[in-house]
XYZ file of C-alpha atoms in Angstrom:
663
model
C -0.162 -0.229 -0.235
C 1.447 3.310 -0.871
C 1.566 5.895 1.742
C 2.197 10.026 1.064
C 5.468 9.221 1.526
C 5.468 6.603 -0.822
C 6.767 4.060 0.827
C 4.950 0.526 1.284
C 3.934 0.533 4.959
C 4.797 -3.032 7.225
C 1.827 -5.364 7.361
C 2.705 -7.735 9.257
C 5.860 -10.397 10.071
C 7.339 -11.945 6.145
C 5.864 -14.536 4.454
C 7.438 -17.424 2.988
C 5.422 -18.389 -0.506
C 4.964 -21.385 -0.899
C 3.613 -23.090 -4.574
C 1.222 -25.105 -2.447
C -2.226 -23.575 -1.280
C -2.323 -23.339 2.081
C -5.281 -23.573 4.602
C -6.018 -19.936 4.196
C -5.760 -19.684 0.645
C -8.534 -22.990 0.391
C -10.575 -21.024 2.843
C -10.675 -18.038 1.180
C -11.683 -19.998 -2.285
C -13.999 -21.601 0.131
C -15.703 -19.072 1.319
C -16.218 -17.076 -1.796
C -19.741 -16.815 -2.811
C -21.379 -16.814 -6.341
C -20.858 -13.292 -7.932
C -17.139 -13.233 -6.337
C -17.921 -11.354 -3.208
C -16.969 -12.522 0.141
C -18.315 -12.644 3.403
C -14.512 -12.300 5.166
C -16.222 -9.949 7.977
C -18.201 -13.177 9.185
C -14.849 -15.616 9.674
C -13.749 -12.907 12.119
C -12.765 -14.777 15.526
C -14.658 -13.866 18.648
C -11.595 -11.930 20.147
C -11.157 -9.566 17.172
C -14.932 -8.805 17.569
C -14.803 -4.936 16.955
C -13.047 -5.511 13.356
C -15.879 -7.134 11.912
C -17.553 -3.388 11.543
C -14.702 -2.727 9.218
C -14.677 -5.221 6.908
C -18.583 -4.876 6.724
C -17.758 -1.308 5.165
C -15.082 -2.564 3.006
C -17.310 -4.936 1.252
C -20.282 -2.434 0.794
C -17.922 0.501 -0.574
C -15.569 -2.277 -2.812
C -17.980 -1.921 -5.991
C -17.405 2.045 -5.885
C -13.739 1.850 -5.193
C -12.073 -1.054 -4.733
C -8.909 0.777 -3.304
C -10.487 2.599 -0.302
C -11.990 -0.746 0.422
C -8.109 -2.251 0.379
C -7.233 0.543 2.653
C -9.930 -0.054 4.991
C -9.336 -4.294 4.847
C -5.694 -3.470 5.655
C -6.597 -1.218 8.809
C -8.823 -4.139 10.081
C -5.518 -6.281 9.550
C -3.203 -3.548 11.808
C -5.677 -3.529 14.467
C -6.041 -7.185 14.599
C -2.241 -7.338 14.947
C -1.905 -4.864 17.333
C -4.849 -6.790 19.494
C -3.387 -10.317 19.254
C 0.170 -9.595 17.874
C 1.175 -13.565 18.751
C -1.591 -15.347 17.228
C -2.645 -16.960 20.388
C -6.596 -16.454 20.190
C -8.941 -19.271 19.144
C -8.527 -19.161 15.322
C -6.950 -15.796 15.022
C -4.119 -17.061 13.267
C -6.134 -18.377 10.228
C -7.585 -15.569 10.384
C -4.987 -13.408 10.247
C -3.482 -15.511 7.599
C -6.330 -15.075 5.421
C -6.593 -11.707 5.140
C -2.709 -11.223 3.866
C -3.232 -13.137 1.684
C -6.590 -11.124 0.332
C -4.595 -8.343 1.171
C -1.783 -9.033 -1.328
C -3.990 -10.052 -3.901
C -5.830 -6.957 -3.994
C -2.688 -4.620 -4.025
C -1.994 -5.940 -6.853
C -5.421 -5.682 -8.571
C -5.987 -1.873 -7.234
C -2.355 0.050 -7.458
C -1.653 -0.157 -11.260
C -5.587 1.591 -11.494
C -4.375 4.107 -8.339
C -4.358 8.203 -9.971
C -4.022 9.783 -6.950
C -2.166 8.797 -3.094
C -3.971 7.051 -0.922
C -4.545 10.055 1.754
C -5.712 11.808 -1.483
C -8.026 9.359 -2.472
C -9.294 8.279 0.659
C -10.060 12.173 1.614
C -12.055 12.752 -1.801
C -13.962 9.459 -2.085
C -14.680 10.643 2.137
C -16.117 13.712 0.586
C -17.990 12.850 -1.881
C -19.533 9.931 0.113
C -20.752 12.516 2.457
C -21.976 14.926 -0.044
C -24.166 12.192 -1.688
C -25.664 9.774 0.868
C -25.806 12.452 3.970
C -26.121 16.107 2.511
C -28.465 14.951 0.197
C -29.776 11.513 1.658
C -30.875 12.928 5.077
C -34.191 13.917 3.837
C -34.572 11.347 1.756
C -34.220 8.130 2.972
C -35.323 6.100 6.202
C -33.731 6.049 9.210
C -32.566 2.676 9.361
C -30.573 3.381 5.922
C -29.418 7.509 7.386
C -28.245 4.792 10.535
C -25.827 2.476 7.950
C -24.711 5.316 6.224
C -23.447 7.345 9.265
C -21.788 3.726 10.371
C -20.147 3.621 7.491
C -18.554 7.318 7.389
C -17.534 6.497 10.707
C -15.667 3.752 10.344
C -14.243 5.687 6.448
C -13.095 8.909 9.217
C -11.363 5.839 11.025
C -9.595 4.536 8.649
C -9.077 8.016 7.134
C -6.884 9.081 10.160
C -4.648 6.119 10.492
C -3.656 6.651 6.827
C -3.472 10.510 6.091
C -0.870 12.401 8.955
C -3.509 14.583 10.653
C -1.620 17.883 9.593
C -2.659 16.508 6.106
C -5.962 16.203 6.686
C -8.344 19.421 4.674
C -10.756 21.121 7.071
C -13.690 20.281 5.162
C -13.190 16.634 6.346
C -12.970 17.574 9.717
C -16.056 19.481 9.536
C -17.882 16.813 7.711
C -16.876 14.050 10.359
C -17.870 16.556 13.405
C -21.600 16.921 11.421
C -21.831 12.910 11.161
C -20.481 12.478 15.183
C -23.874 15.145 15.779
C -25.957 13.136 13.429
C -24.738 9.558 14.336
C -26.444 10.360 18.349
C -29.762 10.433 16.150
C -29.659 7.217 14.747
C -28.074 5.379 17.396
C -29.704 2.495 18.980
C -32.360 3.006 22.032
C -33.819 0.986 24.718
C -36.879 2.682 25.371
C -36.385 6.234 25.130
C -35.340 8.051 21.643
C -33.811 10.822 23.828
C -32.019 11.967 20.238
C -34.651 11.134 17.695
C -35.465 13.919 14.978
C -38.063 14.674 13.356
C -42.108 14.103 14.886
C -41.371 12.892 18.136
C -42.753 9.540 19.627
C -45.787 9.539 22.088
C -43.563 8.820 24.753
C -41.059 11.543 25.088
C -44.389 14.030 24.920
C -45.702 11.897 28.207
C -45.188 15.359 31.081
C -43.332 13.258 33.371
C -40.921 12.465 30.793
C -40.669 16.394 29.981
C -40.444 17.219 33.817
C -37.511 14.469 34.164
C -35.317 15.654 31.228
C -35.436 18.888 32.258
C -34.647 18.516 35.647
C -31.711 16.381 34.320
C -30.530 18.839 31.486
C -30.359 21.798 34.652
C -26.123 21.884 33.695
C -26.398 25.795 34.918
C -22.779 26.840 36.884
C -21.706 23.257 36.410
C -17.442 24.351 35.955
C -15.621 22.841 32.905
C -12.935 20.500 34.026
C -9.697 22.244 32.665
C -6.411 20.755 32.105
C -2.785 21.334 31.576
C -2.239 22.503 27.606
C 0.168 20.104 25.450
C 2.496 23.305 25.567
C 5.612 23.700 27.497
C 4.592 26.626 29.677
C 2.851 24.470 32.751
C 0.740 27.988 33.747
C -1.473 27.800 30.772
C -4.551 25.834 31.374
C -7.034 24.662 28.053
C -10.863 24.524 29.071
C -12.538 21.281 27.606
C -14.809 22.423 24.762
C -17.375 20.184 24.567
C -21.022 20.862 24.623
C -22.517 19.535 28.085
C -26.301 17.725 27.219
C -27.000 16.977 31.016
C -25.540 16.409 34.387
C -24.643 12.726 33.189
C -22.674 14.046 30.610
C -20.601 16.309 33.002
C -19.871 13.525 35.394
C -18.449 11.793 32.267
C -15.978 15.129 31.469
C -15.283 15.137 34.734
C -14.548 11.210 35.373
C -14.432 9.170 32.338
C -16.921 6.807 32.001
C -17.922 5.420 28.946
C -20.147 7.001 26.732
C -22.413 3.632 26.442
C -22.869 3.310 30.070
C -23.963 7.012 30.111
C -26.674 6.118 27.692
C -27.841 3.498 29.757
C -28.115 5.645 33.407
C -29.314 8.413 31.518
C -32.700 6.326 30.428
C -32.666 4.760 33.436
C -32.735 7.537 35.989
C -35.053 9.710 33.897
C -37.767 6.404 34.194
C -36.852 5.993 37.143
C -37.549 10.184 37.923
C -40.750 9.868 35.692
C -42.018 6.502 37.865
C -41.744 7.992 41.036
C -43.100 11.769 40.011
C -45.955 10.593 38.131
C -47.817 8.442 41.125
C -47.934 12.343 43.010
C -48.642 14.571 40.073
C -52.088 16.045 38.965
C -51.327 15.598 34.871
C -53.487 18.821 34.375
C -50.365 20.953 35.765
C -47.370 18.974 35.233
C -43.899 21.041 34.504
C -41.344 20.551 37.497
C -40.024 17.859 39.432
C -41.321 16.923 42.907
C -38.679 18.299 45.097
C -39.831 15.084 47.573
C -39.574 12.322 44.352
C -35.762 13.273 44.248
C -35.328 13.140 47.829
C -37.285 9.735 48.007
C -34.955 8.487 45.490
C -32.050 9.765 46.659
C -32.901 7.769 49.803
C -33.327 4.903 48.524
C -30.124 4.527 46.373
C -27.939 5.882 49.574
C -29.355 3.681 52.508
C -26.089 1.460 52.460
C -23.521 4.340 51.838
C -25.077 6.300 55.006
C -24.812 2.582 57.218
C -21.447 2.633 56.202
C -20.727 5.983 56.549
C -22.245 5.596 60.410
C -20.795 2.082 61.169
C -16.851 3.541 60.402
C -17.927 6.394 62.004
C -17.264 8.738 59.707
C -18.521 12.183 57.900
C -20.556 11.436 54.616
C -19.669 13.588 51.358
C -23.007 13.785 50.262
C -22.991 17.537 50.901
C -25.697 19.938 50.059
C -25.419 23.132 51.193
C -27.943 26.001 51.891
C -26.810 28.528 48.954
C -26.423 25.643 46.207
C -29.232 24.023 43.904
C -30.726 21.213 46.147
C -32.193 19.249 43.533
C -29.113 19.283 40.513
C -26.985 18.410 43.474
C -28.769 15.460 44.803
C -29.212 14.547 41.150
C -25.450 14.640 40.641
C -24.884 12.311 43.718
C -27.761 9.711 42.301
C -26.182 9.801 38.883
C -22.306 9.964 40.017
C -23.904 6.413 41.970
C -25.393 5.169 38.920
C -22.402 5.906 36.436
C -20.241 4.250 39.202
C -22.528 0.735 39.416
C -22.497 0.919 35.922
C -19.272 0.291 35.073
C -18.408 -1.316 38.086
C -18.911 -5.127 36.548
C -17.751 -7.761 39.042
C -17.350 -5.351 41.990
C -21.131 -4.972 42.232
C -20.920 -7.568 44.426
C -18.469 -5.886 47.122
C -21.036 -3.166 47.986
C -18.914 -1.840 50.682
C -16.079 -1.694 47.957
C -18.750 0.276 45.651
C -19.176 2.873 49.235
C -15.992 3.405 49.195
C -15.541 5.007 45.606
C -18.340 6.456 46.011
C -17.405 7.872 49.044
C -14.070 9.263 47.003
C -15.524 10.330 44.286
C -18.423 12.287 45.878
C -15.830 14.204 47.446
C -14.307 15.294 44.275
C -17.494 16.593 43.408
C -17.835 18.812 46.124
C -14.430 19.840 45.797
C -14.915 20.785 41.906
C -18.326 22.368 42.782
C -17.806 23.945 45.877
C -13.937 24.277 46.615
C -10.586 24.919 44.215
C -10.552 21.732 43.062
C -9.993 21.578 39.213
C -9.316 18.441 38.509
C -10.508 14.343 39.411
C -7.117 13.709 41.412
C -8.530 16.369 43.602
C -5.375 18.478 43.926
C -3.666 19.387 40.571
C -4.602 19.621 37.352
C -4.430 16.550 34.938
C -1.758 15.961 31.990
C -4.175 14.598 29.682
C -8.429 15.099 29.456
C -9.995 11.864 30.829
C -11.017 9.429 27.824
C -14.461 6.890 27.822
C -12.187 4.310 29.666
C -10.874 6.308 32.395
C -12.403 5.597 35.300
C -12.809 1.706 34.400
C -8.863 1.791 33.804
C -7.932 3.325 37.121
C -10.453 2.544 39.853
C -11.874 -0.622 38.822
C -9.009 -2.561 37.075
C -7.243 -2.441 39.593
C -9.783 -4.269 42.000
C -10.918 -6.417 39.281
C -7.300 -7.900 38.816
C -7.357 -8.909 42.534
C -10.873 -10.702 42.328
C -8.880 -12.417 39.231
C -5.665 -13.264 41.085
C -7.611 -14.542 44.117
C -9.749 -16.653 41.818
C -6.430 -18.388 40.326
C -5.698 -19.426 43.524
C -8.509 -21.486 43.625
C -7.378 -24.147 41.076
C -10.462 -24.649 40.584
C -12.381 -25.685 43.439
C -9.461 -28.069 44.876
C -7.697 -25.388 46.695
C -8.215 -25.008 50.921
C -10.687 -22.162 51.684
C -7.777 -20.363 53.814
C -5.365 -19.892 50.402
C -7.551 -17.751 48.802
C -9.791 -14.872 49.091
C -13.620 -14.888 48.340
C -15.793 -11.697 47.665
C -16.724 -11.256 50.676
C -13.689 -11.546 52.580
C -12.034 -8.416 49.956
C -15.424 -6.659 50.581
C -14.716 -6.932 54.489
C -11.623 -5.022 53.694
C -14.031 -2.244 53.219
C -15.318 -2.855 56.676
C -12.776 -1.050 58.584
C -11.068 2.311 58.721
C -7.929 0.715 57.296
C -9.491 1.120 53.871
C -8.825 4.829 53.496
C -5.081 3.849 53.763
C -5.121 3.486 50.046
C -5.866 7.268 49.456
C -7.866 8.609 46.453
C -6.672 8.020 44.081
C -5.833 4.264 45.304
C -2.204 3.630 45.913
C -1.722 0.526 43.970
C 0.830 -1.002 46.454
C -1.447 -0.874 49.104
C -1.748 -3.761 51.048
C -5.305 -4.563 49.562
C -3.410 -4.972 46.042
C -0.390 -7.098 47.395
C 0.444 -10.235 46.053
C 3.371 -11.709 47.302
C 2.349 -15.206 47.592
C 3.200 -15.787 43.696
C 4.989 -17.622 41.826
C 7.923 -15.610 41.730
C 11.733 -16.141 39.873
C 15.154 -16.853 41.893
C 16.049 -14.660 44.233
C 18.916 -14.211 42.246
C 17.473 -13.394 38.918
C 15.521 -10.508 40.261
C 17.241 -8.644 42.457
C 15.603 -5.934 41.827
C 11.985 -7.037 42.668
C 11.477 -7.140 45.957
C 7.958 -7.223 47.750
C 6.063 -4.097 48.650
C 3.989 -5.312 51.427
C 2.051 -8.305 53.278
C -0.727 -9.414 51.263
C -4.113 -9.293 53.262
C -5.200 -12.910 55.079
C -8.820 -13.703 54.999
C -11.041 -11.551 57.629
C -13.442 -12.766 60.418
C -13.720 -16.405 58.712
C -11.792 -19.438 57.746
C -13.720 -21.956 56.767
C -12.691 -25.511 58.838
C -14.006 -28.453 57.477
C -15.715 -30.002 60.245
C -18.956 -31.401 61.434
C -18.982 -29.322 64.461
C -19.920 -26.374 62.327
C -23.223 -28.537 62.732
C -23.384 -27.036 66.055
C -22.143 -23.971 65.790
C -24.197 -22.877 63.352
C -27.148 -23.828 65.251
C -25.905 -24.159 68.742
C -29.367 -22.553 69.710
C -31.586 -25.213 68.285
C -29.190 -28.141 69.799
C -29.099 -26.327 72.651
C -32.998 -26.039 73.236
C -33.395 -29.368 71.873
C -30.870 -31.052 73.858
C -32.366 -29.358 77.129
C -36.082 -30.237 76.310
C -35.063 -33.472 76.063
C -33.377 -34.188 79.744
C -36.344 -32.064 80.764
C -39.014 -34.680 79.257
C -36.908 -37.812 80.859
C -36.765 -35.699 84.233
C -40.455 -35.829 83.827
C -41.302 -39.020 82.336
C -39.065 -40.622 85.127
C -40.777 -39.308 87.702
C -42.911 -41.032 90.385
C -46.010 -40.325 88.471
C -45.415 -39.750 85.514
C -47.557 -37.640 83.531
C -47.086 -33.874 83.292
C -48.715 -32.599 86.137
C -45.112 -33.959 87.818
C -43.427 -30.640 87.052
C -44.906 -28.766 89.582
C -44.007 -31.215 92.302
C -41.003 -30.076 94.484
C -38.623 -32.353 93.588
C -39.035 -32.842 90.090
C -39.303 -28.758 89.653
C -35.596 -28.498 91.004
C -34.340 -31.642 88.763
C -35.640 -30.068 85.899
C -33.649 -26.905 86.854
C -30.469 -29.041 86.188
C -30.994 -28.181 82.198
C -29.472 -25.125 83.097
C -26.194 -26.970 83.949
C -26.589 -28.373 80.779
C -26.670 -25.401 78.580
C -23.591 -23.956 80.887
C -21.801 -27.186 79.482
C -23.323 -26.191 75.909
C -22.708 -22.725 75.607
C -18.514 -23.939 76.754
C -18.374 -26.153 73.854
C -19.752 -23.026 71.809
C -16.831 -21.010 73.147
C -14.100 -23.545 72.744
C -15.345 -23.991 68.929
C -15.321 -20.088 68.641
C -11.631 -20.551 69.506
C -10.726 -23.697 67.300
C -12.711 -22.868 64.732
C -11.764 -19.479 63.917
C -7.916 -20.125 64.970
C -6.711 -19.836 61.373
C -8.076 -16.010 61.012
C -6.737 -14.655 64.246
C -4.350 -13.411 62.224
C -6.608 -10.586 60.511
C -8.837 -10.207 63.533
C -8.782 -6.994 65.904
C -7.534 -7.358 69.185
C -11.338 -6.624 70.617
C -12.138 -9.338 68.430
C -9.743 -11.843 69.701
C -10.233 -10.225 73.415
C -13.886 -11.349 73.218
C -13.457 -14.832 72.137
C -11.505 -15.584 75.003
C -13.457 -13.483 77.475
C -16.613 -15.673 76.524
C -14.552 -18.742 76.667
C -13.586 -17.685 80.614
C -16.983 -16.886 81.180
C -18.316 -19.973 80.279
C -16.079 -21.576 81.586
C -16.718 -20.076 85.070
C -20.441 -20.715 84.590
C -19.793 -24.645 83.539
C -18.234 -24.707 87.476
C -20.546 -22.563 89.186
C -23.983 -23.389 88.352
C -23.075 -27.410 89.340
C -21.507 -26.410 92.748
C -24.670 -24.519 93.302
C -26.765 -27.510 92.213
C -25.149 -29.876 94.471
C -25.394 -27.057 97.476
C -29.632 -27.425 96.604
C -30.154 -30.938 96.976
C -31.434 -32.732 100.253
C -29.393 -35.641 101.370
C -26.310 -35.550 98.385
C -24.373 -38.824 97.318
C -21.447 -39.812 95.288
C -20.405 -37.152 92.737
C -23.570 -34.669 94.037
C -21.787 -34.579 97.437
C -18.679 -33.881 96.378
C -19.784 -30.970 94.815
C -22.328 -29.819 97.946
C -19.078 -30.303 100.443
C -16.794 -28.145 97.969
C -20.226 -25.162 98.182
C -19.701 -25.216 101.484
C -22.370 -23.754 103.586
C -24.283 -22.608 100.573
C -26.849 -25.455 100.808
C -29.262 -23.562 103.271
C -29.510 -20.274 100.554
C -30.870 -21.524 97.514
C -27.546 -20.193 96.132
C -28.514 -21.762 92.450
C -31.765 -20.559 92.366
C -29.936 -17.383 92.560
C -27.019 -18.287 90.220
C -30.253 -19.409 87.697
C -31.318 -15.875 87.728
C -28.625 -14.238 86.732
C -27.518 -16.669 84.535
C -30.471 -16.032 81.970
C -30.372 -11.822 82.001
C -28.861 -12.097 79.168
C -30.933 -14.575 77.442
C -34.156 -12.542 78.826
C -32.432 -9.524 77.477
C -31.995 -11.022 73.919
C -35.771 -12.642 74.150
C -36.708 -8.345 74.793
C -34.977 -7.531 71.817
C -35.946 -10.291 69.958
C -39.907 -9.079 70.313
C -39.069 -5.294 69.628
C -36.717 -5.638 66.452
C -37.095 -1.594 66.256
C -35.126 -0.984 69.293
C -32.365 -3.684 68.590
C -32.152 -2.254 64.914
C -31.330 1.089 66.580
C -29.034 -0.836 69.174
C -27.152 -2.248 66.438
C -26.436 1.140 64.578
C -25.906 3.326 67.627
C -22.513 5.162 68.067
C -22.967 5.268 71.880
C -19.932 3.804 73.833
C -21.827 1.992 76.402
C -24.081 0.567 73.531
C -21.513 -0.469 71.296
C -20.035 -1.967 74.569
C -22.906 -4.039 75.852
C -23.495 -4.997 71.808
C -19.952 -6.254 71.448
C -20.557 -8.736 73.992
C -23.898 -9.797 72.777
C -22.506 -10.311 69.276
C -19.612 -9.869 67.060
C -19.710 -5.966 65.041
C -20.351 -6.223 61.725
C -21.932 -4.450 58.599
C -25.489 -5.370 58.144
C -25.369 -5.195 54.309
C -28.707 -2.701 52.895
C -29.643 -3.631 49.653
C -29.722 -0.639 47.557
C -30.175 -1.147 43.932
């Protein structure tokens, strides 16, 4: 292929000619139709699916200009080679070989008839294509035909930019490309709402609730444009991004760099949410603006889990709405930010507190931009380049996803021990502690959350400059120990109740009368009270299992959690001693082992010590039953930050974050 300099560019690794027809050439012959056209766009491997539209455009324009079709296929080959230079994907080597042979054949066929250089040829064809199909056909062609034409024009311009140096592209070509970009949005596929449709608007766009939601979302007044450093050598010169903003989601995308498809999906999603919630409270005869109650209700729903997370970590929420600001606009900015984060979170969606951490920091950046002196995403200084469509995905989601991916590899297909790798819950629980703020923002990739020191490394003499940057985080709170004792530990209340009930029934059945009324006899009742001794021993077993089965997780437990386990064990052991002594001292004419404990108990025999001990022993159970009957009181105490309540709940149950579904 001739270039502007007259040289033939490199198309890939050199091939050795062969007299025999290889597999790719055979495939090329077999895939030709009767009219000689090929369907090479259908042969594209799944890993190279992005080049299929380029090959379809080449097939569309081949009759009009074979040389430009050749340039399109050459661009597709170069793009495929950049995506998979080693041809390791399934079917990639065969496809690239087939395409290379076709390019060699078309190079011989099209170069002799070339009247102009390739840069001039493709620019002339692009301008003629625009004037003939877009400028003249936009008023006569059907929408589906225009969508196809604009897609072809977009691909042609991408190919043109690779063939023609940027300085040599005509101003007219640039102007046509900008017009194609604007018109393409009007013909893009949509789910429910045709937001960019031209001509007669569909009925759904005339609904008053849809108009009101769009009007609120398109309120971009007083929103500052993000600024970036100029490409010149003078650092004090700043350039503002000259980009028109359609709505709040476009502004967020210009600041943080969200993908265009994600912005379009969440725009439609948010409009429908606002419209559906608002229409239930409105009189449609006089309906122009969104209700403030609607936006507030939607915000409370979305950020219920985030506010619980902030309360749990005792940190201040970054969803700040100053009195002097446009309250509804700022609320929609926060809601839109959450939806855009969630839309690109991928597998991170299964880590809700990680989403809270991301939202917490990005909301702080928004506050700095709107109410402070912060001008860019970094929150502190100007960026060197403007954020592109993959900035958020590349800088925030990808590093966290790589941690998930590496942990899954340690699973070894389910054969590895549970203690050797971390799952979603283990990684998510990292964000249940204030330690997560050590990652900073932007996140420090060398932080302990991202460290993998147990990966296979070359010997030390082969990596003199490679040293571990930190210690890999262990599993948190729970490490599975495969034992049948989990049947008791997980359902201890059920087992304790069944064993105590069984013991009481045996005592009543072996009484002199054998009837249920014997329960009210003094001797039988005193014997039935021995079930609390059984409960004390079972609680002791539960406390011992808590220590034994959680021992592998002690490296990651807080000191207070370890103290709680040890105190629980000590108290359970104390009750397992005190209750038998108290019971033996209350038995008349004791014998055997009961007599031994009775002598140990001394003079407590006549003071009903056992009755007092049982009353004290049952007080935590009675309080737990009260909290069970009053669930609102229990939830309030669980979320309380009072130190007395926190201390009480620390003893009653381990302090964990209760996840609230907010999406």
